[in-house]
C-alpha positions as a LaTeX table, in Angstrom:
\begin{tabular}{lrrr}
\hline
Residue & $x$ (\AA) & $y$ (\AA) & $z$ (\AA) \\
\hline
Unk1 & 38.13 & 190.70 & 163.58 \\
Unk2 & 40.95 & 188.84 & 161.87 \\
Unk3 & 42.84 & 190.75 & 158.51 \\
Unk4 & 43.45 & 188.96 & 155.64 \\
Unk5 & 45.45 & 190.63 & 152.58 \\
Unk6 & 43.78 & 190.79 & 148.98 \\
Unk7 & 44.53 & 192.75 & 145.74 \\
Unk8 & 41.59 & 194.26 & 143.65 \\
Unk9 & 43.26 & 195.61 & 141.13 \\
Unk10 & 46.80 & 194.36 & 138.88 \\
Unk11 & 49.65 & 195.88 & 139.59 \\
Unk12 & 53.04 & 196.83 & 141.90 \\
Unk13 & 52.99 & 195.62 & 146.12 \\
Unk14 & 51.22 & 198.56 & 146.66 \\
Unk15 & 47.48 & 197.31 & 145.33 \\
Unk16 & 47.64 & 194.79 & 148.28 \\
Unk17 & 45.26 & 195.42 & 150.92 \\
Unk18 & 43.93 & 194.82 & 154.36 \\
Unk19 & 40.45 & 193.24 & 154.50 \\
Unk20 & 38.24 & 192.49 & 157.79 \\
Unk21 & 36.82 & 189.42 & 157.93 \\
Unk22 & 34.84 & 187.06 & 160.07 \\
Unk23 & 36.79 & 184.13 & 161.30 \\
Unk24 & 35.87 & 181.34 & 159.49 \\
Unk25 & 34.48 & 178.31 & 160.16 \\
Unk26 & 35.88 & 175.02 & 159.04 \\
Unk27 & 33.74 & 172.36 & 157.57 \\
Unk28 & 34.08 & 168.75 & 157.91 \\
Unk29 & 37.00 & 168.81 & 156.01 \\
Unk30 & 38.61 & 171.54 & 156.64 \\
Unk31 & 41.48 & 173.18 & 159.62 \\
Unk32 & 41.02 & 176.05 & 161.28 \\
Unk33 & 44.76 & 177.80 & 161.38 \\
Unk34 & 45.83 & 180.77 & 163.65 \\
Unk35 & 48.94 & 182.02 & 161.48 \\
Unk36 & 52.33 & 183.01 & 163.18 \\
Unk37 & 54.25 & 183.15 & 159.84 \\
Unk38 & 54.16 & 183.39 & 156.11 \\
Unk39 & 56.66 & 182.16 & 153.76 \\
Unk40 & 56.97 & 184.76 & 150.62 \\
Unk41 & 57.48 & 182.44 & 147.18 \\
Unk42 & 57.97 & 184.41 & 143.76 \\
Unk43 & 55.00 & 183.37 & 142.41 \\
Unk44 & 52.83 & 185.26 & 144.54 \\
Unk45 & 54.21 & 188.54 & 143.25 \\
Unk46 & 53.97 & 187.15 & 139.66 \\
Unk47 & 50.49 & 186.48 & 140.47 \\
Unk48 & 49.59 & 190.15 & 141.84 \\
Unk49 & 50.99 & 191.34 & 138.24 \\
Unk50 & 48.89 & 188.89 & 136.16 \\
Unk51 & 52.51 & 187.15 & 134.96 \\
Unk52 & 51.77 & 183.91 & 136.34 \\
Unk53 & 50.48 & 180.71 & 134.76 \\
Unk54 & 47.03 & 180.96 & 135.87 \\
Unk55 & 45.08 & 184.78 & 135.63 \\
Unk56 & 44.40 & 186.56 & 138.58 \\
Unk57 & 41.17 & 186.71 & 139.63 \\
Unk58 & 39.90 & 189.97 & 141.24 \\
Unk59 & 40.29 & 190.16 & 143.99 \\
Unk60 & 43.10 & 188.35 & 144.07 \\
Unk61 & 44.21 & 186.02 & 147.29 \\
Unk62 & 47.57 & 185.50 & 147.79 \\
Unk63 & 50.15 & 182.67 & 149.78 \\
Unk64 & 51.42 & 179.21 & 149.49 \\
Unk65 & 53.00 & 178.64 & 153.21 \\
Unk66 & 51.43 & 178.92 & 156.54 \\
Unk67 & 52.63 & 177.76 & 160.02 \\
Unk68 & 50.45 & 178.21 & 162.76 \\
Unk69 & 48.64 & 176.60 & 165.50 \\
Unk70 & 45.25 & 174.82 & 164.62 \\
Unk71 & 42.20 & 176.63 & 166.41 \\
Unk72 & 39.34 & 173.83 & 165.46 \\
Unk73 & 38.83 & 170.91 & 163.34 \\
Unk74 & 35.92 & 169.63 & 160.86 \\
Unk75 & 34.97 & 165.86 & 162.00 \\
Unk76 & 36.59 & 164.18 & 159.35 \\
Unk77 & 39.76 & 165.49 & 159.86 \\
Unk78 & 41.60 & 163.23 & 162.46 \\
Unk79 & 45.30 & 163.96 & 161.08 \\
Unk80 & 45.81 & 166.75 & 163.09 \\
Unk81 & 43.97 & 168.45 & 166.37 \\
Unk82 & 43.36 & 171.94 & 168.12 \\
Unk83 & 46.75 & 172.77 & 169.68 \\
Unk84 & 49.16 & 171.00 & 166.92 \\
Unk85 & 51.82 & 173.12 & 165.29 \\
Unk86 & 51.14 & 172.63 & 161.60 \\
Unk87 & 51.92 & 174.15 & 157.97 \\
Unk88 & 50.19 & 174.37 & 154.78 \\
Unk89 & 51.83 & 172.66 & 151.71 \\
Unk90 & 51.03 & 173.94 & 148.40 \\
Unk91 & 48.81 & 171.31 & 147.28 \\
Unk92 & 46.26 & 173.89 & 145.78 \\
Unk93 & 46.81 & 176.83 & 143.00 \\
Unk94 & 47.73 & 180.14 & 143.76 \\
Unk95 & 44.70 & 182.64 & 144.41 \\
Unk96 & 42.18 & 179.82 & 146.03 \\
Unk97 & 42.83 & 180.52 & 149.91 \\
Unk98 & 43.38 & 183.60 & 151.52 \\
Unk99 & 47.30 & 182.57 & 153.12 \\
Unk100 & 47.85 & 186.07 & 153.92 \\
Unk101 & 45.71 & 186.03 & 156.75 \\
Unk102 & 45.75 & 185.85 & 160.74 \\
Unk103 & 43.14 & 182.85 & 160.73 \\
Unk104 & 42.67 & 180.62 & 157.58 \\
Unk105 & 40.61 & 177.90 & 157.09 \\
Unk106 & 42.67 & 175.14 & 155.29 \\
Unk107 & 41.42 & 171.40 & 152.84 \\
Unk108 & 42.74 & 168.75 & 155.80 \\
Unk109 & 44.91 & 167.85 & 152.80 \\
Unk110 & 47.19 & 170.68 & 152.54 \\
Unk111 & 47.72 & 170.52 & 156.67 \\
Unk112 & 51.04 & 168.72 & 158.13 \\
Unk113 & 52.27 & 168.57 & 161.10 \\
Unk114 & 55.05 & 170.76 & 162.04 \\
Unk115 & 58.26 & 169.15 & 161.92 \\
Unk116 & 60.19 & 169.06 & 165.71 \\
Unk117 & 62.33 & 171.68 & 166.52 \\
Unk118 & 61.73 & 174.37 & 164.13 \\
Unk119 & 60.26 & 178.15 & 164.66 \\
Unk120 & 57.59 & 178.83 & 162.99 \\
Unk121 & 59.48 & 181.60 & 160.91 \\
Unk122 & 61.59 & 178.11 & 160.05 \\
Unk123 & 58.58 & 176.10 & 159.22 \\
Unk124 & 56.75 & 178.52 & 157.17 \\
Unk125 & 60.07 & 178.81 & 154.57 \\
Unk126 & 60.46 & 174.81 & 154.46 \\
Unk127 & 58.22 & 173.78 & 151.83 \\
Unk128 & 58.50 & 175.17 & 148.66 \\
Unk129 & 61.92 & 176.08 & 149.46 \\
Unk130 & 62.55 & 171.87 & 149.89 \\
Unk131 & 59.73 & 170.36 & 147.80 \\
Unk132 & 60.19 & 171.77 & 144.37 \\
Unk133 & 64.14 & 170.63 & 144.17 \\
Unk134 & 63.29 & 166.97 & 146.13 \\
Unk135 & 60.91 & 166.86 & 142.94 \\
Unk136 & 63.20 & 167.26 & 140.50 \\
Unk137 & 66.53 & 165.86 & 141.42 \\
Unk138 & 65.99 & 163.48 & 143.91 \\
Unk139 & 62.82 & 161.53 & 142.90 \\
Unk140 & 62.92 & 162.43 & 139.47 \\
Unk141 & 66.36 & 162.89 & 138.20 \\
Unk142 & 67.64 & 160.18 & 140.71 \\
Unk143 & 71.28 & 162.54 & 141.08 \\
Unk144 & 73.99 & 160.44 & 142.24 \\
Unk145 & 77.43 & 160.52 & 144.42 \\
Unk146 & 79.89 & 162.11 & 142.49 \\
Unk147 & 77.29 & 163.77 & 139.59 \\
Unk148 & 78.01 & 167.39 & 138.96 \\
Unk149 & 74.26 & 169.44 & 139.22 \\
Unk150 & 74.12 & 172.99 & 137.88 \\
Unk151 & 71.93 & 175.34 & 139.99 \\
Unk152 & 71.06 & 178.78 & 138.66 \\
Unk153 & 69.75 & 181.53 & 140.54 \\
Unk154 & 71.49 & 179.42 & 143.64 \\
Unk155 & 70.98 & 182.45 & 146.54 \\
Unk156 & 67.17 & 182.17 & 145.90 \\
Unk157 & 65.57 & 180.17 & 148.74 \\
Unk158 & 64.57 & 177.33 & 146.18 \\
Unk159 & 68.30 & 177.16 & 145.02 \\
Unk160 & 69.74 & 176.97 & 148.19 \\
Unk161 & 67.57 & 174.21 & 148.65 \\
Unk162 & 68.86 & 172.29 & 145.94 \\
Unk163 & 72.60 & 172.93 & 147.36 \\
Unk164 & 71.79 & 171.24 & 150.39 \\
Unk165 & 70.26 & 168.21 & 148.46 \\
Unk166 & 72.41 & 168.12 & 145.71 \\
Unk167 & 74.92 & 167.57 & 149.10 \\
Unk168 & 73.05 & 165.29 & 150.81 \\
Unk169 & 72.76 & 162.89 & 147.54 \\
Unk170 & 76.70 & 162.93 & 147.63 \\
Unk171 & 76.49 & 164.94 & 144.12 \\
Unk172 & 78.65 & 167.77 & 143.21 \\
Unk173 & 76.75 & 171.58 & 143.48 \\
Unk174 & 77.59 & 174.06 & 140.96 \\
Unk175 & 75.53 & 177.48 & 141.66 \\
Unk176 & 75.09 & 179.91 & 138.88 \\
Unk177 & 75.02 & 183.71 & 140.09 \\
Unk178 & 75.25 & 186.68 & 138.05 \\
Unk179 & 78.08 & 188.69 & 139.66 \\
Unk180 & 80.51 & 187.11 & 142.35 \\
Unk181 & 78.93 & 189.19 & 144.81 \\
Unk182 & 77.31 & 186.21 & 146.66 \\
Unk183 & 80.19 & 183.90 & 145.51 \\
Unk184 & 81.64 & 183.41 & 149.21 \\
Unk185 & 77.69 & 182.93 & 150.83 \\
Unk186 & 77.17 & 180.23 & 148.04 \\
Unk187 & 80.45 & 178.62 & 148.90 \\
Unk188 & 79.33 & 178.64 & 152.58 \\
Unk189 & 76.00 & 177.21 & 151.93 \\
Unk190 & 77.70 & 174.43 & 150.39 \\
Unk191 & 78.26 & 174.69 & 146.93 \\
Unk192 & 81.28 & 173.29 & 145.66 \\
Unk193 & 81.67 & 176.00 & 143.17 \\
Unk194 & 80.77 & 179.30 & 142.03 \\
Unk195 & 79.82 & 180.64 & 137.94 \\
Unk196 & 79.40 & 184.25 & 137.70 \\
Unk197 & 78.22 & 183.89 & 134.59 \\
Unk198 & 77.60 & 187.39 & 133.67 \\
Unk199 & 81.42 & 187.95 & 134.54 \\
Unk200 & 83.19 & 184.33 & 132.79 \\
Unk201 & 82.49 & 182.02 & 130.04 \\
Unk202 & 79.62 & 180.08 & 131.52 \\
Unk203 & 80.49 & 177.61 & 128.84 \\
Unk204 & 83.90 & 177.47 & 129.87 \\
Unk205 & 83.70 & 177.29 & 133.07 \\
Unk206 & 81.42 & 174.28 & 133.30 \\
Unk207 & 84.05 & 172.43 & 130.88 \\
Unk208 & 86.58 & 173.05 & 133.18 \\
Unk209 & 84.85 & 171.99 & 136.15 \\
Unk210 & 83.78 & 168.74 & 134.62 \\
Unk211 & 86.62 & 167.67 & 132.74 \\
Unk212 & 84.85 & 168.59 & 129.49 \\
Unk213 & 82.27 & 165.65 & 130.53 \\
Unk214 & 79.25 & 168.43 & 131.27 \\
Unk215 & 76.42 & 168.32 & 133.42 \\
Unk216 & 73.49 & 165.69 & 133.38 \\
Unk217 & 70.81 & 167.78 & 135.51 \\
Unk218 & 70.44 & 171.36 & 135.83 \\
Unk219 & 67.98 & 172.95 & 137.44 \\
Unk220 & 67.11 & 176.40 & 136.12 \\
Unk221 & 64.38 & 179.33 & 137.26 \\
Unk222 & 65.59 & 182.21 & 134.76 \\
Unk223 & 65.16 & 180.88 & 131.03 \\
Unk224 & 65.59 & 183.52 & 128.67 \\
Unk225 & 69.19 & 184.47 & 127.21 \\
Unk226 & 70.42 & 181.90 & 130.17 \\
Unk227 & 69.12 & 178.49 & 128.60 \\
Unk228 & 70.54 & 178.35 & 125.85 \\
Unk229 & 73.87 & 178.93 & 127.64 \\
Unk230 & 72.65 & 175.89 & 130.20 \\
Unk231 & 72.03 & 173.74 & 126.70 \\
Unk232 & 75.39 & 174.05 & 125.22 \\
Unk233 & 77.28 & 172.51 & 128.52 \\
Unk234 & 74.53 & 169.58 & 128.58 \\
Unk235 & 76.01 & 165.88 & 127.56 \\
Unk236 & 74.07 & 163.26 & 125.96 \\
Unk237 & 70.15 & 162.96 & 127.11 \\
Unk238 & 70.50 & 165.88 & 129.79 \\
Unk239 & 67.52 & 166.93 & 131.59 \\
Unk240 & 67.16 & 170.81 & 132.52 \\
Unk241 & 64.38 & 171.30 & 134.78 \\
Unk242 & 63.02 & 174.68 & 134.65 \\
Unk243 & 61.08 & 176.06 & 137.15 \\
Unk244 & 60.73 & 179.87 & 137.07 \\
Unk245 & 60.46 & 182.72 & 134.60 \\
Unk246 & 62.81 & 185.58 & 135.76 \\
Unk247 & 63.82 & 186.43 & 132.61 \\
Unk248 & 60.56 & 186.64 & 131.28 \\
Unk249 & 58.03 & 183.95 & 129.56 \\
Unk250 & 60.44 & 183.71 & 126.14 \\
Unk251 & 63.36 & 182.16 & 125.42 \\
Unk252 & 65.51 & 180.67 & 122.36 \\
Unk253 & 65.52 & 177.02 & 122.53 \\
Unk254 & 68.65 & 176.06 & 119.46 \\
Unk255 & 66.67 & 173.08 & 118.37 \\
Unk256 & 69.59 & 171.59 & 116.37 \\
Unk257 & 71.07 & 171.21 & 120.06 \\
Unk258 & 68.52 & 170.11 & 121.85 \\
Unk259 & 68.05 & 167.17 & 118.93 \\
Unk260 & 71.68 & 166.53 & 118.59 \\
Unk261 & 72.41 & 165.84 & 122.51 \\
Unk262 & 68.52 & 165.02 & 122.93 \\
Unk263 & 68.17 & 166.83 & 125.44 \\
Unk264 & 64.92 & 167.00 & 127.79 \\
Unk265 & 63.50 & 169.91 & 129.19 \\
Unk266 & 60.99 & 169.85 & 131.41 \\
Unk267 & 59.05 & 172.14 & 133.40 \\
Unk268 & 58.57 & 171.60 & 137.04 \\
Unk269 & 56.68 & 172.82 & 140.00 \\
Unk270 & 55.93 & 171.26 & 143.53 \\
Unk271 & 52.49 & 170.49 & 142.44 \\
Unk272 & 53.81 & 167.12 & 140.70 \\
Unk273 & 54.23 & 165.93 & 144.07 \\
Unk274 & 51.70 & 167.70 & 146.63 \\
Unk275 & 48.89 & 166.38 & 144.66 \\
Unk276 & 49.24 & 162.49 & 145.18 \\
Unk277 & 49.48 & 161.51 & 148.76 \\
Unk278 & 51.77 & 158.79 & 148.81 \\
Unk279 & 54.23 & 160.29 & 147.09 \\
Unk280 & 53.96 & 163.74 & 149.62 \\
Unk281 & 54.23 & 161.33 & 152.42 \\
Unk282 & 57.74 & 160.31 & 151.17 \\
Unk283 & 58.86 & 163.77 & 150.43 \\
Unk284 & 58.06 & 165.12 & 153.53 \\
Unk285 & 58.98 & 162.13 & 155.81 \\
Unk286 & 62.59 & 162.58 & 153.57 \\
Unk287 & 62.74 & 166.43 & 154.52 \\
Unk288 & 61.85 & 165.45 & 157.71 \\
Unk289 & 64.21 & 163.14 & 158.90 \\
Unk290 & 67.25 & 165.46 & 157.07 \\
Unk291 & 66.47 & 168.61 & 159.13 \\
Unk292 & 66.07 & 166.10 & 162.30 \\
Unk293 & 69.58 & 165.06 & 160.88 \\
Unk294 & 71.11 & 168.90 & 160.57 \\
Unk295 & 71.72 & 167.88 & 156.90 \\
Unk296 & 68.78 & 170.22 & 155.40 \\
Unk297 & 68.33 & 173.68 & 156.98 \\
Unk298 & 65.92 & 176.78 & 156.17 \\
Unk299 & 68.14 & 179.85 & 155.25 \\
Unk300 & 66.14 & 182.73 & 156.12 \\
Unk301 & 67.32 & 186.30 & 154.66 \\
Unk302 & 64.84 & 188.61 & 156.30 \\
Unk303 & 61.59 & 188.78 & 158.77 \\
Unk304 & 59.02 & 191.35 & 158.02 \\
Unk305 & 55.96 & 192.29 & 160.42 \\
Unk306 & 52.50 & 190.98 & 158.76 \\
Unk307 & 51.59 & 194.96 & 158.52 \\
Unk308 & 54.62 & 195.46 & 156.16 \\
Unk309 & 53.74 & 192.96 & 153.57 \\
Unk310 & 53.82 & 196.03 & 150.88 \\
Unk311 & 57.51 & 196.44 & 151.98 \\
Unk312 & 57.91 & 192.46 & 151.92 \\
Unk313 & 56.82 & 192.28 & 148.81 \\
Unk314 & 58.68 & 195.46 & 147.67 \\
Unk315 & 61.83 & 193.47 & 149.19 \\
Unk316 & 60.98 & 190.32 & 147.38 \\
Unk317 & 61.12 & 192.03 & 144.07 \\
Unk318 & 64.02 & 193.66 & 144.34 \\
Unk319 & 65.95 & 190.14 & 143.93 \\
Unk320 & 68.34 & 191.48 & 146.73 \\
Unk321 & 67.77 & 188.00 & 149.42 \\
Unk322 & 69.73 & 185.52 & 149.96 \\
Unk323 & 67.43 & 182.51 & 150.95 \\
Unk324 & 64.10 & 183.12 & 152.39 \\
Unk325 & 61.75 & 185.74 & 152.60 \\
Unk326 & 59.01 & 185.53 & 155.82 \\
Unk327 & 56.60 & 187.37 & 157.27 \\
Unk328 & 55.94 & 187.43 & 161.19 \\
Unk329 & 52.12 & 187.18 & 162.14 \\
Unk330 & 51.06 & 188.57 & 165.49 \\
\hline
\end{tabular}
């Protein structure tokens, strides 16, 4: 019988646990998925400790990102058939599919094909990882050639990401790290430079960097004592997108700044996208044709076995990765 992985109770990775099941059976709307890999996001430890923005509900299911092979198909489903590679985009809220599992049955709508040429440890890190900064600074923000973009918590999967973009739209990369531990990895994965900003005048530096001109778009998952700090180096009508809580679910906003340079901050997740089709279709076909390209590229930190998810997830809180997190599903 196929395992899927549940929490009934709130707490640490250790409440998560292996459950039995019979496979399931898709209805006419739904995939049948044999899993080969998981992609680990934040979120879905926030969600096993009740800190996300939706309650858990007991017993909690956990996942965003699947890649597998598809097993059987409902009759109205004619996007994909038995035999495709494929991968699960989040284009549902955390808790309503059981992603940790060895056989899932998927909505037809949060199935795409597997892009050419990838692993499925590759393919199961792309999507959040890629969607989430597309989102914000390429559809949304519109960055441009030459246009400095401040990335914070930059060696996180999702902030990687947004070095390769912020690259492949011509701008200028700054990533944001607290020590200059991962200063030389950042510089390899293509930012253009380096803030340690719990070592240097964040302020500072970014004046330095930019002339004294600041930075339009940043793109922020920590909040806390951190924004305000992002704020303060923000010209007229900035944008800071903020996408994450690491610092907690508080911060200070200094509301004389935010009126003076009118700034706009907005909070952003994936969802904005996954949930109208058209606008998926471009996102993906955009990802697509950039990893065809070499010009986008999953960074992967570490592989676990699906039987050590407690130690994944033990891993994934520790904040120690440098890109992606994935679990291998025999």
């Amino acid at each position: 019988m196929p395992r899927i992985i549940q929490f009934s109770e709130i707490g640490g990775p250790e409440v998560l646990q292996f459950v039995e099941i019979d496979t399931p059976v898709p209805n006419d709307d739904e995939v049948l998925i044999r899993v080969k890999a998981l992609g680990l996001n934040r979120a879905e430890s926030m969600y096993r400790r009740n800190n996300y923005i939706i309650e858990a509900v007991l017993p909690g299911l956990l996942g965003t990102e699947a890649a597998g092979i598809v097993e059987a198909v409902g009759k109205n489903v004619t996007h994909v058939k038995v035999g495709d590679r494929v991968n699960t985009v989040p284009a549902f809220s955390m808790g309503d599919f059981a992603i940790y599992g060895e056989v899932i049955a998927m909505p037809g709508y949060t199935v795409i094909k597997q892009p050419d040429g990838l692993s499925f440890e590759e393919a199961a890190s792309l999507w959040v990882m890629f969607l989430t900064p597309y989102g914000a600074l390429i559809e949304d923000a519109k960055i441009q050639p030459g246009e400095p973009v401040l990335i914070s918590a930059a060696s996180s999967s999702t902030g990687i990401a947004a070095i390769q973009l912020a690259n492949l739209a011509g701008a200028i990369p700054i990533a944001l790290t607290r020590t200059s531990a991962k200063r030389q990895r950042l510089l390899d994965a293509g930012a253009k430079h380096v803030i340690p900003f719990a070592e240097v005048d964040l302020v500072e530096e970014v004046k330095r960097i930019t002339d004294g001109k600041g930075v339009r778009v940043t793109f922020d998952p920590v909040g806390g004592e951190l924004l305000p700090k992002l704020m303060q180096v923000m010209p007229w009508q900035g944008i800071l997108y903020i996408y994450g809580a690491l610092e907690g679910d508080t911060t200070i906003i200094p509301v004389l700044t935010q009126i003076g340079q009118m700034v706009t901050i907005k909070g952003w997740m994936p969802a904005d996208i996954v949930y109208n089709r058209d606008r998926l279709q471009v996102a993906v076909d955009y990802i697509t044709a950039a990893l065809s390209e070499g010009k986008l590229s999953p960074v992967i930190d570490r592989i676990f076995p699906f039987d050590e998810m407690v130690e994944a997830h033990r891993y994934l809180e520790s904040a120690q990765q440098f890109g992606k997190i994935v679990v291998k599903v025999d």
